[in-house]
Amino acid sequence: MRAKERRLIVAFHTTHDAMAFEDFCVARGVSGRLIPLPRQISAGCGLAWSAPPGDIAAVRALLEAAGIEAQHIKELDI
């Protein structure tokens, strides 16, 4: 079994929002990737952005710049 690690998870209302945020972050060299939504979170879409834990304020600024609203932003051990 793989050891759990702490990650910053951003869940979205729609798959479109998740994919748009991925494109936005990749274009800017932001660390992270799309993953299946962890079961600890209940959200409208089955995808989430997983990034290294850290500055939630920076992630909120990225979301605002991208014009995307997150449904949840949490640090989880996954």
CSV table of N, CA and C in Angstrom, one decimal:
chain,number,residue,atom,x,y,z
A,1,MET,N,0.8,-1.2,0.0
A,1,MET,CA,0.0,0.0,0.0
A,1,MET,C,0.9,1.2,0.0
A,2,ARG,N,0.5,2.2,-0.8
A,2,ARG,CA,1.2,3.5,-0.9
A,2,ARG,C,1.0,4.4,0.3
A,3,ALA,N,2.1,5.0,0.8
A,3,ALA,CA,1.9,5.9,1.9
A,3,ALA,C,1.1,7.2,1.5
A,4,LYS,N,0.3,7.6,2.4
A,4,LYS,CA,-0.5,8.8,2.2
A,4,LYS,C,0.4,10.1,2.3
A,5,GLU,N,0.1,11.1,1.5
A,5,GLU,CA,0.8,12.3,1.6
A,5,GLU,C,-0.2,13.5,1.6
A,6,ARG,N,0.3,14.6,2.2
A,6,ARG,CA,-0.6,15.8,2.3
A,6,ARG,C,-0.6,16.5,1.0
A,7,ARG,N,-1.8,16.8,0.5
A,7,ARG,CA,-2.0,17.5,-0.8
A,7,ARG,C,-3.1,18.6,-0.6
A,8,LEU,N,-2.9,19.6,-1.4
A,8,LEU,CA,-4.0,20.7,-1.5
A,8,LEU,C,-4.9,20.2,-2.6
A,9,ILE,N,-6.2,20.1,-2.2
A,9,ILE,CA,-7.2,19.6,-3.2
A,9,ILE,C,-8.2,20.7,-3.5
A,10,VAL,N,-8.4,20.9,-4.8
A,10,VAL,CA,-9.4,21.9,-5.2
A,10,VAL,C,-10.5,21.1,-6.0
A,11,ALA,N,-11.7,21.1,-5.5
A,11,ALA,CA,-12.8,20.5,-6.1
A,11,ALA,C,-13.7,21.5,-6.9
A,12,PHE,N,-14.3,21.1,-7.9
A,12,PHE,CA,-15.0,22.0,-8.8
A,12,PHE,C,-16.5,21.6,-9.0
A,13,HIS,N,-17.3,22.6,-9.4
A,13,HIS,CA,-18.7,22.4,-9.6
A,13,HIS,C,-18.9,21.5,-10.9
A,14,THR,N,-18.1,21.8,-11.9
A,14,THR,CA,-18.2,21.1,-13.2
A,14,THR,C,-16.9,20.5,-13.7
A,15,THR,N,-17.0,19.5,-14.6
A,15,THR,CA,-15.8,19.0,-15.3
A,15,THR,C,-15.2,20.1,-16.1
A,16,HIS,N,-16.0,20.9,-16.7
A,16,HIS,CA,-15.4,22.0,-17.6
A,16,HIS,C,-14.6,22.9,-16.7
A,17,ASP,N,-15.0,23.3,-15.5
A,17,ASP,CA,-14.2,24.1,-14.7
A,17,ASP,C,-12.9,23.5,-14.3
A,18,ALA,N,-12.9,22.2,-14.0
A,18,ALA,CA,-11.7,21.4,-13.6
A,18,ALA,C,-10.7,21.4,-14.8
A,19,MET,N,-11.2,21.2,-16.0
A,19,MET,CA,-10.3,21.1,-17.1
A,19,MET,C,-9.8,22.5,-17.5
A,20,ALA,N,-10.6,23.5,-17.4
A,20,ALA,CA,-10.2,24.9,-17.6
A,20,ALA,C,-9.1,25.3,-16.6
A,21,PHE,N,-9.3,25.0,-15.4
A,21,PHE,CA,-8.3,25.3,-14.4
A,21,PHE,C,-7.0,24.6,-14.6
A,22,GLU,N,-7.0,23.3,-15.1
A,22,GLU,CA,-5.8,22.6,-15.4
A,22,GLU,C,-5.1,23.3,-16.6
A,23,ASP,N,-5.8,23.7,-17.6
A,23,ASP,CA,-5.2,24.4,-18.7
A,23,ASP,C,-4.5,25.7,-18.3
A,24,PHE,N,-5.2,26.4,-17.4
A,24,PHE,CA,-4.8,27.7,-16.9
A,24,PHE,C,-3.4,27.5,-16.1
A,25,CYS,N,-3.4,26.5,-15.2
A,25,CYS,CA,-2.2,26.2,-14.4
A,25,CYS,C,-1.1,25.7,-15.2
A,26,VAL,N,-1.3,24.8,-16.1
A,26,VAL,CA,-0.3,24.3,-17.0
A,26,VAL,C,0.4,25.4,-17.8
A,27,ALA,N,-0.4,26.3,-18.3
A,27,ALA,CA,0.1,27.4,-19.1
A,27,ALA,C,1.0,28.3,-18.3
A,28,ARG,N,0.8,28.3,-17.0
A,28,ARG,CA,1.6,29.2,-16.1
A,28,ARG,C,2.7,28.4,-15.3
A,29,GLY,N,2.8,27.2,-15.6
A,29,GLY,CA,3.8,26.4,-14.9
A,29,GLY,C,3.6,26.1,-13.5
A,30,VAL,N,2.3,26.1,-13.1
A,30,VAL,CA,1.9,25.9,-11.7
A,30,VAL,C,1.9,24.4,-11.4
A,31,SER,N,2.5,24.0,-10.3
A,31,SER,CA,2.6,22.5,-9.9
A,31,SER,C,1.2,22.0,-9.6
A,32,GLY,N,1.0,20.8,-10.1
A,32,GLY,CA,-0.3,20.1,-9.8
A,32,GLY,C,-0.8,19.3,-10.9
A,33,ARG,N,-1.9,18.6,-10.7
A,33,ARG,CA,-2.5,17.8,-11.8
A,33,ARG,C,-3.9,17.5,-11.4
A,34,LEU,N,-4.7,17.1,-12.4
A,34,LEU,CA,-6.1,16.6,-12.1
A,34,LEU,C,-6.0,15.2,-11.6
A,35,ILE,N,-6.9,14.9,-10.7
A,35,ILE,CA,-7.0,13.6,-10.1
A,35,ILE,C,-8.5,13.3,-9.9
A,36,PRO,N,-8.8,12.0,-9.8
A,36,PRO,CA,-10.2,11.6,-9.4
A,36,PRO,C,-10.5,12.3,-8.0
A,37,LEU,N,-11.7,12.7,-7.8
A,37,LEU,CA,-12.1,13.4,-6.6
A,37,LEU,C,-12.0,12.4,-5.4
A,38,PRO,N,-11.2,12.8,-4.4
A,38,PRO,CA,-11.0,11.9,-3.2
A,38,PRO,C,-12.4,11.7,-2.5
A,39,ARG,N,-12.6,10.6,-2.0
A,39,ARG,CA,-13.9,10.3,-1.4
A,39,ARG,C,-14.2,11.1,-0.1
A,40,GLN,N,-13.2,11.7,0.4
A,40,GLN,CA,-13.4,12.6,1.6
A,40,GLN,C,-14.2,13.9,1.3
A,41,ILE,N,-14.3,14.1,0.0
A,41,ILE,CA,-14.9,15.4,-0.5
A,41,ILE,C,-16.1,15.0,-1.4
A,42,SER,N,-17.2,15.7,-1.2
A,42,SER,CA,-18.4,15.5,-2.0
A,42,SER,C,-18.6,16.8,-2.8
A,43,ALA,N,-18.5,16.6,-4.2
A,43,ALA,CA,-18.6,17.8,-5.0
A,43,ALA,C,-19.4,17.4,-6.3
A,44,GLY,N,-19.7,18.4,-7.1
A,44,GLY,CA,-20.5,18.2,-8.3
A,44,GLY,C,-19.8,17.6,-9.4
A,45,CYS,N,-18.5,17.5,-9.4
A,45,CYS,CA,-17.7,17.0,-10.5
A,45,CYS,C,-16.8,15.9,-9.9
A,46,GLY,N,-16.4,14.9,-10.7
A,46,GLY,CA,-15.6,13.8,-10.3
A,46,GLY,C,-14.1,14.1,-10.4
A,47,LEU,N,-13.7,15.3,-10.7
A,47,LEU,CA,-12.3,15.6,-10.8
A,47,LEU,C,-11.9,16.7,-9.8
A,48,ALA,N,-10.6,16.7,-9.4
A,48,ALA,CA,-10.1,17.7,-8.5
A,48,ALA,C,-8.7,18.0,-8.9
A,49,TRP,N,-8.2,19.2,-8.6
A,49,TRP,CA,-6.8,19.6,-8.8
A,49,TRP,C,-6.1,19.3,-7.6
A,50,SER,N,-5.0,18.6,-7.7
A,50,SER,CA,-4.1,18.2,-6.6
A,50,SER,C,-2.8,18.9,-6.8
A,51,ALA,N,-2.4,19.6,-5.7
A,51,ALA,CA,-1.2,20.4,-5.7
A,51,ALA,C,-0.4,20.2,-4.4
A,52,PRO,N,0.8,20.5,-4.4
A,52,PRO,CA,1.6,20.4,-3.1
A,52,PRO,C,0.9,21.3,-2.0
A,53,PRO,N,0.9,20.9,-0.8
A,53,PRO,CA,0.3,21.6,0.3
A,53,PRO,C,1.0,23.0,0.4
A,54,GLY,N,0.2,24.0,0.9
A,54,GLY,CA,0.8,25.3,1.1
A,54,GLY,C,-0.1,26.4,1.1
A,55,ASP,N,0.2,27.4,0.3
A,55,ASP,CA,-0.5,28.7,0.3
A,55,ASP,C,-1.9,28.6,-0.3
A,56,ILE,N,-2.9,28.4,0.4
A,56,ILE,CA,-4.3,28.4,-0.1
A,56,ILE,C,-4.7,29.8,-0.7
A,57,ALA,N,-4.1,30.8,-0.2
A,57,ALA,CA,-4.4,32.2,-0.7
A,57,ALA,C,-3.9,32.3,-2.2
A,58,ALA,N,-2.7,31.7,-2.5
A,58,ALA,CA,-2.2,31.7,-3.8
A,58,ALA,C,-3.1,30.9,-4.8
A,59,VAL,N,-3.7,29.8,-4.3
A,59,VAL,CA,-4.6,29.0,-5.1
A,59,VAL,C,-5.9,29.8,-5.4
A,60,ARG,N,-6.4,30.5,-4.3
A,60,ARG,CA,-7.6,31.3,-4.5
A,60,ARG,C,-7.3,32.4,-5.5
A,61,ALA,N,-6.1,33.0,-5.5
A,61,ALA,CA,-5.7,34.0,-6.5
A,61,ALA,C,-5.7,33.5,-7.9
A,62,LEU,N,-5.2,32.3,-8.1
A,62,LEU,CA,-5.2,31.6,-9.4
A,62,LEU,C,-6.6,31.4,-9.9
A,63,LEU,N,-7.5,30.9,-9.0
A,63,LEU,CA,-8.9,30.7,-9.3
A,63,LEU,C,-9.5,31.9,-9.8
A,64,GLU,N,-9.3,33.0,-9.0
A,64,GLU,CA,-9.9,34.3,-9.4
A,64,GLU,C,-9.4,34.8,-10.7
A,65,ALA,N,-8.1,34.7,-11.0
A,65,ALA,CA,-7.5,35.1,-12.2
A,65,ALA,C,-8.0,34.3,-13.4
A,66,ALA,N,-8.3,33.0,-13.2
A,66,ALA,CA,-8.9,32.1,-14.2
A,66,ALA,C,-10.4,32.3,-14.4
A,67,GLY,N,-11.0,33.0,-13.4
A,67,GLY,CA,-12.5,33.2,-13.5
A,67,GLY,C,-13.3,31.9,-13.2
A,68,ILE,N,-12.7,31.1,-12.3
A,68,ILE,CA,-13.3,29.8,-11.9
A,68,ILE,C,-13.6,29.8,-10.4
A,69,GLU,N,-14.8,29.3,-10.1
A,69,GLU,CA,-15.2,29.2,-8.7
A,69,GLU,C,-15.0,27.7,-8.2
A,70,ALA,N,-14.2,27.5,-7.2
A,70,ALA,CA,-14.0,26.2,-6.6
A,70,ALA,C,-15.2,25.9,-5.7
A,71,GLN,N,-15.5,24.6,-5.6
A,71,GLN,CA,-16.5,24.1,-4.7
A,71,GLN,C,-15.9,23.9,-3.3
A,72,HIS,N,-14.7,23.3,-3.3
A,72,HIS,CA,-14.0,23.1,-2.0
A,72,HIS,C,-12.5,23.3,-2.3
A,73,ILE,N,-11.8,23.8,-1.3
A,73,ILE,CA,-10.4,23.9,-1.2
A,73,ILE,C,-10.0,23.4,0.1
A,74,LYS,N,-9.2,22.2,0.1
A,74,LYS,CA,-8.9,21.6,1.4
A,74,LYS,C,-7.5,21.0,1.3
A,75,GLU,N,-6.8,20.9,2.4
A,75,GLU,CA,-5.6,20.0,2.5
A,75,GLU,C,-6.0,18.7,3.1
A,76,LEU,N,-5.7,17.6,2.4
A,76,LEU,CA,-6.0,16.3,2.8
A,76,LEU,C,-4.8,15.4,2.7
A,77,ASP,N,-4.9,14.3,3.5
A,77,ASP,CA,-3.9,13.2,3.3
A,77,ASP,C,-4.5,12.2,2.4
A,78,ILE,N,-3.9,12.1,1.2
A,78,ILE,CA,-4.5,11.1,0.2
A,78,ILE,C,-3.4,10.2,-0.3
